[in-house]
Coordinates of C-alpha atoms in Angstrom, one line a residue:
X1 CA 77.6 134.6 92.5
X2 CA 81.0 135.8 94.0
X3 CA 80.7 133.2 96.7
X4 CA 79.9 130.5 94.2
X5 CA 83.0 131.4 92.1
X6 CA 85.1 131.4 95.3
X7 CA 83.9 127.9 96.1
X8 CA 84.7 126.7 92.6
X9 CA 88.2 128.2 92.9
X10 CA 88.7 126.5 96.2
X11 CA 87.8 123.1 94.6
X12 CA 90.3 123.7 91.8
X13 CA 93.0 124.8 94.3
X14 CA 92.4 121.7 96.4
X15 CA 92.7 119.5 93.3
X16 CA 96.0 121.1 92.3
X17 CA 97.4 120.6 95.8
X18 CA 96.2 117.0 96.0
X19 CA 97.8 116.1 92.7
X20 CA 101.1 117.6 93.6
X21 CA 101.1 116.2 97.1
X22 CA 100.5 112.7 95.8
X23 CA 103.3 113.0 93.3
X24 CA 105.7 114.4 96.0
X25 CA 104.7 111.6 98.4
X26 CA 105.7 109.0 95.9
X27 CA 108.9 110.8 94.7
X28 CA 111.9 109.4 96.7
X29 CA 115.2 111.0 97.3
X30 CA 117.0 110.8 93.9
X31 CA 120.3 111.7 92.2
X32 CA 121.6 115.0 93.6
X33 CA 119.4 114.7 96.7
X34 CA 121.9 112.4 98.1
X35 CA 124.8 114.7 97.5
X36 CA 122.9 117.6 99.1
X37 CA 122.0 115.4 102.1
X38 CA 125.6 115.6 103.0
X39 CA 127.7 118.6 103.9
X40 CA 128.8 119.7 100.4
X41 CA 131.8 117.7 99.0
X42 CA 132.1 115.7 102.2
X43 CA 130.7 112.4 103.3
X44 CA 129.1 113.8 106.5
X45 CA 125.3 113.6 106.7
X46 CA 123.5 116.8 107.5
X47 CA 122.1 116.3 111.0
X48 CA 121.7 119.9 112.3
X49 CA 121.0 123.4 111.2
X50 CA 124.7 124.2 111.6
X51 CA 125.4 121.5 109.1
X52 CA 123.0 123.2 106.7
X53 CA 124.8 126.6 107.0
X54 CA 128.2 124.9 106.6
X55 CA 127.0 123.1 103.5
X56 CA 125.5 126.2 102.0
X57 CA 128.8 128.1 102.5
X58 CA 130.9 125.3 101.0
X59 CA 128.6 125.1 98.0
X60 CA 128.9 128.9 97.6
X61 CA 132.6 128.7 97.6
X62 CA 133.1 125.5 95.6
X63 CA 130.2 125.1 93.2
X64 CA 127.8 128.0 92.6
X65 CA 126.0 131.0 93.9
X66 CA 122.5 129.7 94.4
X67 CA 122.8 130.0 98.1
X68 CA 119.1 130.7 98.7
X69 CA 117.8 127.6 96.8
X70 CA 120.5 125.4 98.4
X71 CA 119.5 126.7 101.8
X72 CA 115.8 125.7 101.1
X73 CA 116.9 122.2 99.8
X74 CA 119.3 121.4 102.6
X75 CA 116.8 122.6 105.2
X76 CA 114.1 120.3 103.9
X77 CA 116.5 117.4 103.6
X78 CA 117.2 118.0 107.3
X79 CA 113.5 118.3 108.3
X80 CA 112.5 115.2 106.4
X81 CA 110.6 114.2 103.3
X82 CA 107.1 114.6 104.7
X83 CA 107.6 118.3 105.5
X84 CA 108.9 118.9 102.0
X85 CA 106.1 117.0 100.3
X86 CA 103.5 119.3 101.9
X87 CA 105.6 122.5 101.4
X88 CA 106.4 121.8 97.7
X89 CA 102.8 121.1 96.8
X90 CA 101.8 124.3 98.6
X91 CA 104.5 126.3 96.7
X92 CA 103.3 124.9 93.4
X93 CA 99.8 126.0 94.2
X94 CA 101.2 129.4 95.0
X95 CA 102.8 129.5 91.6
X96 CA 99.5 128.9 89.9
X97 CA 97.8 131.6 92.1
X98 CA 100.5 134.1 91.2
X99 CA 100.2 133.3 87.5
X100 CA 96.5 134.0 87.7
X101 CA 97.2 137.3 89.5
X102 CA 99.7 138.4 86.9
X103 CA 97.2 137.5 84.1
X104 CA 94.6 139.6 85.8
X105 CA 97.1 142.3 86.9
X106 CA 95.3 142.2 90.2
X107 CA 95.0 140.1 93.3
X108 CA 91.4 138.8 93.1
X109 CA 92.1 135.6 91.3
X110 CA 89.2 133.8 92.9
X111 CA 86.7 135.7 90.9
X112 CA 87.6 133.7 87.7
X113 CA 87.7 130.0 88.6
X114 CA 87.9 129.1 84.9
X115 CA 91.1 131.1 84.3
X116 CA 92.5 129.7 87.6
X117 CA 91.8 126.2 86.4
X118 CA 93.3 127.0 83.0
X119 CA 96.4 128.2 84.8
X120 CA 96.8 125.0 86.7
X121 CA 96.2 122.8 83.6
X122 CA 98.5 124.8 81.3
X123 CA 101.2 124.8 84.0
X124 CA 100.9 121.0 84.3
X125 CA 101.0 120.4 80.5
X126 CA 103.5 123.0 79.4
X127 CA 106.3 123.2 82.0
X128 CA 109.4 121.5 80.4
X129 CA 110.5 118.4 82.3
X130 CA 107.8 118.8 84.9
X131 CA 108.9 116.0 87.2
X132 CA 112.4 117.5 87.3
X133 CA 111.5 121.1 88.0
X134 CA 108.3 120.8 90.2
X135 CA 108.5 117.5 92.0
X136 CA 112.1 116.3 92.4
X137 CA 113.6 118.0 95.4
X138 CA 116.9 119.2 94.0
X139 CA 115.2 120.5 90.9
X140 CA 112.0 122.1 92.3
X141 CA 114.0 124.1 95.0
X142 CA 116.0 125.6 92.1
X143 CA 113.2 126.4 89.6
X144 CA 109.8 126.3 91.3
X145 CA 111.1 127.9 94.6
X146 CA 112.8 130.6 92.6
X147 CA 109.9 131.5 90.4
X148 CA 107.4 132.0 93.3
X149 CA 109.3 134.7 95.2
X150 CA 110.1 136.5 91.8
X151 CA 106.4 136.5 90.8
X152 CA 105.4 137.7 94.3
X153 CA 108.0 140.4 94.1
X154 CA 107.1 141.7 90.7
X155 CA 103.3 141.6 91.3
X156 CA 103.1 145.1 92.8
X157 CA 105.2 146.5 90.0
X158 CA 102.9 144.9 87.4
X159 CA 99.7 146.3 89.2
X160 CA 101.3 149.7 89.5
X161 CA 102.3 149.8 85.9
X162 CA 98.7 149.0 84.9
X163 CA 97.2 151.9 86.9
X164 CA 99.8 154.5 85.9
X165 CA 98.0 157.2 83.9
X166 CA 94.6 156.3 85.2
X167 CA 94.8 158.7 88.1
X168 CA 94.3 155.9 90.6
X169 CA 96.8 154.6 93.1
X170 CA 98.3 151.1 93.1
X171 CA 98.0 148.7 95.9
X172 CA 101.2 149.8 97.7
X173 CA 101.5 153.3 96.3
X174 CA 100.9 155.3 99.4
X175 CA 102.5 152.9 101.9
X176 CA 106.1 153.9 102.4
X177 CA 106.5 151.1 105.0
X178 CA 106.5 148.5 102.2
X179 CA 109.9 149.7 101.0
X180 CA 111.6 147.5 103.5
X181 CA 109.8 144.2 102.8
X182 CA 110.1 144.9 99.0
X183 CA 113.8 145.5 99.5
X184 CA 114.2 142.2 101.4
X185 CA 112.0 140.3 99.0
X186 CA 114.0 141.8 96.1
X187 CA 117.2 140.3 97.5
X188 CA 115.6 136.8 97.6
X189 CA 114.2 137.3 94.1
X190 CA 117.5 138.5 92.7
X191 CA 119.4 135.7 94.5
X192 CA 117.4 133.0 92.6
X193 CA 118.5 131.4 89.4
X194 CA 120.8 133.2 87.0
X195 CA 118.7 134.1 83.9
X196 CA 115.5 134.8 86.0
X197 CA 117.6 137.0 88.4
X198 CA 118.8 139.2 85.5
X199 CA 115.3 139.5 84.1
X200 CA 114.0 140.4 87.6
X201 CA 116.5 143.3 87.9
X202 CA 115.8 144.6 84.4
X203 CA 112.0 144.5 84.9
X204 CA 111.9 146.1 88.4
X205 CA 114.4 148.8 87.4
X206 CA 112.7 149.4 84.1
X207 CA 109.3 149.8 85.6
X208 CA 110.7 152.0 88.3
X209 CA 112.3 154.3 85.7
X210 CA 109.1 154.4 83.7
X211 CA 107.1 155.3 86.8
X212 CA 109.7 158.1 87.6
X213 CA 109.3 159.5 84.1
X214 CA 105.5 159.5 84.6
X215 CA 105.8 161.1 88.0
X216 CA 104.3 158.0 89.6
X217 CA 107.4 156.4 91.2
X218 CA 106.9 155.2 94.8
X219 CA 109.6 154.6 97.5
X220 CA 109.1 150.8 97.4
X221 CA 109.9 150.6 93.7
X222 CA 113.6 151.6 93.7
X223 CA 114.0 149.9 97.0
X224 CA 112.9 146.6 95.6
X225 CA 115.0 147.1 92.4
X226 CA 118.0 147.8 94.6
X227 CA 117.4 144.6 96.6
X228 CA 117.1 142.6 93.4
X229 CA 120.4 144.0 92.2
X230 CA 122.1 143.1 95.4
X231 CA 120.7 139.6 95.2
X232 CA 122.0 139.3 91.6
X233 CA 125.5 140.4 92.7
X234 CA 125.4 137.8 95.5
X235 CA 124.3 135.1 93.0
X236 CA 126.8 135.7 90.2
X237 CA 129.7 136.9 92.3
X238 CA 130.1 133.5 94.1
X239 CA 133.6 132.0 93.9
X240 CA 132.0 128.7 93.2
X241 CA 130.6 130.0 89.9
X242 CA 134.1 130.4 88.5
X243 CA 135.1 126.9 89.8
X244 CA 132.1 125.4 88.1
X245 CA 132.5 127.3 84.8
X246 CA 136.1 126.2 84.6
X247 CA 134.9 122.6 84.8
X248 CA 131.9 122.9 82.5
X249 CA 132.6 125.8 80.2
X250 CA 136.3 125.4 79.4
X251 CA 137.0 125.2 75.7
X252 CA 133.4 126.0 74.6
X253 CA 133.3 128.8 72.1
X254 CA 130.6 131.2 71.1
X255 CA 129.2 128.8 68.5
X256 CA 128.5 126.3 71.3
X257 CA 126.7 128.9 73.3
X258 CA 124.6 129.9 70.2
X259 CA 123.8 126.3 69.5
X260 CA 122.6 125.9 73.1
X261 CA 120.0 128.7 72.4
X262 CA 118.5 126.7 69.5
X263 CA 118.4 123.5 71.5
X264 CA 116.9 125.1 74.7
X265 CA 114.4 127.2 72.9
X266 CA 113.5 124.4 70.5
X267 CA 112.7 122.0 73.3
X268 CA 110.7 124.6 75.1
X269 CA 108.5 125.1 72.0
X270 CA 107.7 121.3 72.0
X271 CA 106.4 121.6 75.5
X272 CA 104.4 124.8 75.1
X273 CA 102.7 123.7 71.9
X274 CA 99.2 123.9 73.5
X275 CA 100.0 127.5 74.6
X276 CA 101.3 128.4 71.1
X277 CA 98.1 127.1 69.4
X278 CA 95.9 129.0 71.9
X279 CA 97.8 132.2 71.1
X280 CA 97.4 131.6 67.4
X281 CA 93.6 131.3 67.9
X282 CA 93.6 134.4 70.0
X283 CA 95.6 136.4 67.5
X284 CA 93.1 135.4 64.7
X285 CA 90.2 136.6 66.9
X286 CA 92.0 139.9 67.4
X287 CA 92.5 140.3 63.7
X288 CA 88.9 139.6 63.0
X289 CA 87.8 142.2 65.5
X290 CA 90.3 144.7 64.1
X291 CA 88.9 144.1 60.6
X292 CA 85.4 144.9 61.9
X293 CA 84.1 141.3 61.5
X294 CA 82.4 139.1 64.0
X295 CA 83.4 135.5 64.5
X296 CA 81.8 133.4 61.7
X297 CA 79.6 130.4 62.1
X298 CA 81.2 127.1 62.5
X299 CA 82.2 125.4 59.3
X300 CA 79.4 123.5 57.7
X301 CA 81.9 121.0 56.1
X302 CA 81.1 117.6 57.4
X303 CA 83.9 116.0 59.5
X304 CA 85.9 113.7 57.2
X305 CA 86.4 110.1 58.0
X306 CA 90.1 110.8 58.4
X307 CA 89.5 112.9 61.6
X308 CA 87.3 110.2 63.2
X309 CA 89.9 107.5 62.3
X310 CA 92.6 109.7 63.9
X311 CA 90.5 110.0 67.1
X312 CA 90.0 106.3 67.1
X313 CA 93.7 105.7 66.7
X314 CA 94.5 108.0 69.6
X315 CA 92.0 106.1 71.8
X316 CA 93.7 102.8 70.7
X317 CA 97.1 104.1 71.6
X318 CA 95.8 105.1 75.1
X319 CA 94.5 101.5 75.6
X320 CA 97.9 100.2 74.5
X321 CA 99.8 102.6 76.7
X322 CA 98.1 101.5 79.9
X323 CA 98.4 97.8 78.9
X324 CA 102.1 97.3 78.4
X325 CA 102.6 99.4 75.2
X326 CA 101.9 96.6 72.8
X327 CA 101.7 99.0 69.8
X328 CA 105.1 100.6 70.6
X329 CA 106.8 97.3 71.1
X330 CA 105.3 95.8 67.9
X331 CA 106.5 98.8 66.0
X332 CA 109.9 98.5 67.8
X333 CA 110.3 94.9 66.7
X334 CA 109.3 95.7 63.2
X335 CA 111.8 98.6 62.9
X336 CA 114.6 96.6 64.5
X337 CA 114.1 93.6 62.3
X338 CA 113.4 95.3 59.0
X339 CA 115.4 98.6 59.3
X340 CA 118.2 98.6 61.9
X341 CA 119.4 95.0 61.4
X342 CA 119.6 95.2 57.6
X343 CA 121.4 98.5 57.9
X344 CA 123.9 97.0 60.3
X345 CA 122.7 99.3 63.2
X346 CA 122.2 96.4 65.6
X347 CA 125.0 97.0 68.2
X348 CA 123.7 96.6 71.8
X349 CA 124.2 100.3 72.6
X350 CA 122.3 101.4 69.5
X351 CA 119.4 99.0 70.3
X352 CA 119.4 100.3 73.9
X353 CA 119.1 103.9 72.8
X354 CA 116.3 102.9 70.3
X355 CA 114.5 101.1 73.1
X356 CA 114.6 104.3 75.3
X357 CA 113.1 106.3 72.4
X358 CA 110.3 103.7 72.0
X359 CA 109.5 103.8 75.8
X360 CA 108.2 107.4 75.2
X361 CA 106.7 106.9 71.7
X362 CA 103.1 106.3 72.6
X363 CA 102.8 109.0 75.2
X364 CA 104.3 111.6 72.7
X365 CA 102.1 110.3 69.8
X366 CA 98.9 110.5 72.0
X367 CA 99.7 113.9 73.2
X368 CA 100.7 115.6 69.9
X369 CA 98.0 113.9 67.8
X370 CA 95.4 114.9 70.3
X371 CA 96.5 118.5 70.5
X372 CA 96.4 119.0 66.7
X373 CA 93.1 117.1 66.5
X374 CA 91.5 119.4 69.1
X375 CA 93.1 122.5 67.4
X376 CA 91.6 121.5 64.1
X377 CA 88.1 121.2 65.7
X378 CA 88.6 124.5 67.5
X379 CA 89.3 126.4 64.3
X380 CA 86.1 125.0 62.8
X381 CA 84.0 125.8 65.8
X382 CA 85.2 129.4 65.8
X383 CA 85.0 129.7 62.0
X384 CA 88.7 130.5 61.9
X385 CA 89.7 128.5 58.9
X386 CA 92.8 129.7 57.1
X387 CA 90.9 130.7 53.9
X388 CA 88.7 133.1 55.9
X389 CA 91.7 134.6 57.7
X390 CA 93.5 135.2 54.4
X391 CA 90.4 136.8 52.9
X392 CA 90.5 139.6 55.5
X393 CA 92.0 142.9 54.7
X394 CA 95.6 143.0 55.8
X395 CA 95.8 144.1 59.4
X396 CA 99.1 145.5 60.6
X397 CA 100.4 143.8 63.7
X398 CA 101.3 147.1 65.4
X399 CA 97.7 148.3 64.9
X400 CA 96.3 145.3 66.6
X401 CA 98.7 145.7 69.6
X402 CA 97.8 149.5 69.8
X403 CA 94.1 148.8 69.9
X404 CA 94.0 145.9 72.3
X405 CA 95.9 146.5 75.5
X406 CA 95.8 142.9 76.6
X407 CA 97.3 141.7 73.3
X408 CA 100.1 144.3 73.8
X409 CA 100.7 143.1 77.4
X410 CA 100.9 139.5 76.2
X411 CA 103.3 140.4 73.4
X412 CA 105.6 142.1 76.0
X413 CA 105.5 139.0 78.2
X414 CA 106.5 136.8 75.3
X415 CA 109.3 139.2 74.4
X416 CA 110.4 139.1 78.0
X417 CA 110.4 135.3 78.0
X418 CA 112.7 135.3 74.9
X419 CA 115.0 137.7 76.6
X420 CA 115.0 135.5 79.7
X421 CA 116.1 132.6 77.6
X422 CA 118.7 134.7 75.7
X423 CA 120.4 135.5 79.0
X424 CA 121.4 131.8 79.1
X425 CA 123.8 132.4 76.2
X426 CA 126.4 133.2 78.9
X427 CA 125.9 129.7 80.4
X428 CA 128.0 126.7 79.2
X429 CA 124.8 124.6 78.9
X430 CA 121.1 125.4 78.4
X431 CA 119.0 122.4 79.5
X432 CA 115.2 122.6 78.9
X433 CA 114.6 122.9 82.6
X434 CA 116.2 126.3 82.5
X435 CA 113.3 127.5 80.4
X436 CA 111.0 127.1 83.4
X437 CA 110.6 130.8 84.1
X438 CA 110.3 131.7 80.4
X439 CA 107.5 129.2 80.1
X440 CA 105.7 130.7 83.1
X441 CA 105.8 134.1 81.4
X442 CA 104.4 132.8 78.2
X443 CA 101.6 131.0 80.1
X444 CA 100.7 134.2 81.8
X445 CA 100.4 135.8 78.4
X446 CA 98.0 133.0 77.3
X447 CA 95.9 133.4 80.4
X448 CA 95.7 137.2 79.9
X449 CA 94.4 136.9 76.4
X450 CA 92.0 134.1 77.3
X451 CA 90.2 136.4 79.8
X452 CA 90.1 139.4 77.4
X453 CA 86.5 139.8 76.3
X454 CA 87.6 140.0 72.6
X455 CA 88.8 136.4 72.9
X456 CA 86.7 135.1 75.8
X457 CA 83.3 136.0 74.3
X458 CA 83.6 134.0 71.1
X459 CA 85.2 131.1 72.9
X460 CA 82.4 131.1 75.5
X461 CA 79.8 131.1 72.7
X462 CA 81.3 128.5 70.4
X463 CA 84.4 126.8 71.8
X464 CA 84.0 126.4 75.6
X465 CA 82.9 122.8 75.5
X466 CA 85.6 121.8 73.1
X467 CA 88.3 123.5 75.2
X468 CA 87.0 121.9 78.4
X469 CA 86.9 118.5 76.6
X470 CA 90.4 119.0 75.3
X471 CA 91.8 120.1 78.6
X472 CA 90.1 117.3 80.4
X473 CA 91.3 114.6 78.0
X474 CA 94.9 115.8 77.9
X475 CA 95.0 116.4 81.6
X476 CA 93.4 113.1 82.6
X477 CA 95.7 111.1 80.4
X478 CA 98.9 112.8 81.5
X479 CA 97.9 112.9 85.2
X480 CA 96.8 109.2 85.3
X481 CA 100.0 108.2 83.5
X482 CA 102.2 110.3 85.9
X483 CA 100.5 108.8 89.0
X484 CA 100.7 105.2 87.8
X485 CA 104.4 105.5 86.7
X486 CA 105.5 107.4 89.8
X487 CA 103.9 104.7 92.0
X488 CA 105.7 102.0 90.0
X489 CA 109.0 104.0 90.1
X490 CA 108.6 104.5 93.9
X491 CA 108.3 100.7 94.4
X492 CA 111.2 100.0 92.1
X493 CA 113.4 102.5 93.9
X494 CA 112.5 101.1 97.3
X495 CA 113.5 97.6 96.2
X496 CA 116.8 98.7 94.8
X497 CA 117.5 101.0 97.8
X498 CA 117.0 97.9 100.1
X499 CA 119.7 96.1 98.1
X500 CA 122.1 99.1 98.6
X501 CA 121.3 99.2 102.4
X502 CA 121.8 95.5 102.8
X503 CA 125.2 95.8 101.0
X504 CA 126.2 98.7 103.3
X505 CA 125.1 96.9 106.4
X506 CA 127.0 93.7 105.5
X507 CA 130.1 95.5 104.5
X508 CA 129.8 94.4 100.9
X509 CA 131.5 97.2 98.8
X510 CA 129.3 96.5 95.7
X511 CA 125.5 96.5 95.4
X512 CA 124.2 94.5 92.4
X513 CA 120.7 94.8 91.0
X514 CA 118.7 94.4 87.8
X515 CA 117.8 97.4 85.7
X516 CA 114.4 99.1 86.1
X517 CA 111.8 97.9 83.6
X518 CA 109.5 100.9 83.4
X519 CA 111.2 103.7 81.6
X520 CA 108.2 105.7 80.6
X521 CA 108.2 109.3 81.9
X522 CA 104.6 110.5 81.2
X523 CA 106.0 113.4 79.0
X524 CA 108.7 114.0 81.6
X525 CA 106.2 114.4 84.5
X526 CA 108.2 111.6 86.1
X527 CA 111.9 112.0 86.8
X528 CA 113.9 108.9 87.5
X529 CA 117.0 107.2 86.1
X530 CA 118.6 103.9 87.0
X531 CA 121.1 103.5 89.8
X532 CA 124.1 103.0 87.5
X533 CA 123.8 106.6 86.2
X534 CA 127.0 108.5 87.2
X535 CA 125.3 111.2 89.3
X536 CA 123.0 108.8 91.1
X537 CA 125.6 106.1 91.7
X538 CA 128.3 108.5 93.0
X539 CA 125.9 110.2 95.5
X540 CA 124.4 106.9 96.7
X541 CA 127.8 105.2 97.1
X542 CA 129.1 108.1 99.2
X543 CA 125.9 108.5 101.2
X544 CA 125.7 104.7 102.1
X545 CA 129.5 104.2 102.3
X546 CA 129.9 101.6 99.6
X547 CA 132.3 101.5 96.6
X548 CA 130.1 100.8 93.6
X549 CA 126.6 99.9 92.3
X550 CA 126.3 97.5 89.3
X551 CA 123.1 97.2 87.3
X552 CA 123.3 93.9 85.5
X553 CA 121.1 92.1 83.0
X554 CA 119.5 93.2 79.7
X555 CA 118.2 96.6 79.5

């Protein structure tokens, strides 16, 4: 049985790696990649390891403290795209493995292939701006490549925290020699990305202090925490941070920083909607058990025609999406002709912004409608209708957390994720990609409760097929869309890059091209913008030695 589960886990792991490798192979150099392909703030291409070190130092002094992630990026830009494609897919697989380990609070992730598959699928569906943080080179080396060392560093702390009070020893408890590698890994973890670095120091130091109070602190614990603190100091103490803040944060008051919190957290919630709904189902199952009731029988209410019509409409949207988006564009033409034009909102810039919105209309509609459709079915299958939940005797939240350790562990992870986001209040901006590590923490919480017998048993009995169907449908749609669009984007990029190269070779200072036609992003699993974008244009022009790029024609 163990061998069979190990084989299933291997198949899942191979599938995850293959998907990410395919996306990476089709993802070209883009935007900031060109800037980082040159020694920072110069026009000299990186051609040696010495150039990498010089560029990292210049970046540290002139732009920001993320020296470790910049070192990774510049090194891979030197080694070549093929090396990065393989390494990035492998690191993403490592992320999923470590998430499963943290959910188990143990290393033997291969014993639960279902949870491992759920980790891969939820990570795919819920990471905000997936293409930007897990595929694109400049983005993935900041967020993905920061999260993996941190999760690896915190794993022994998590395992040791679990066994404190049981009279057993943790994995590294009696091995003093591990103090040195934990110290060094702590430096890398602390020298990652700002909010995650702060959280890493707080967690490692907090667990070390708790273990000390319990008489269970081991030498590697404070050593690792000290390393993380030193890494954090190196990260935030960079002269480049002050240069960058003066440029981006000048004149932004506290209200702007507070507003950033609402924007960043709000966008994260939109992406983690499947995780939130799974947590709601799990919480209701905990309440039922706390109240001494078993999961009820599925609702005997016949499915209404409305639900089947909704399912048919979602299927119709899928057909439209993969055939030019005829539904979205019919709706676009109707709204322009009957709403925007009569209101006088028909300026070219307004129409262009509206067109960009409609490019993503169908994929968002399909995704959200499908999620709520499956959630509604799931509640019925588990007998968790709102009326039944309300009929239960009030169950205090604290009582539930006190009785069910896994629920308590998950709640602490969610609180830690919110703290991790709150640290961003010190930053001048809070883009959704900065919620990467917080999303990972929330997904670990979801995985932890999904494997808890209190939740897993009723789901296995009544809801497993539905969850597998839901995951398969959502995953297949988004993966197929991402692969198709990434392939088209790669071809479009190659054609436009050829124009830029010809202009540079002929001495023409300006490269002219038509705008890209495909602007769908597969729920942000694809990251690509046209060549006339400021960041893309400036980097490309400097890299190829031309003066300007002009994108002409109707957008």
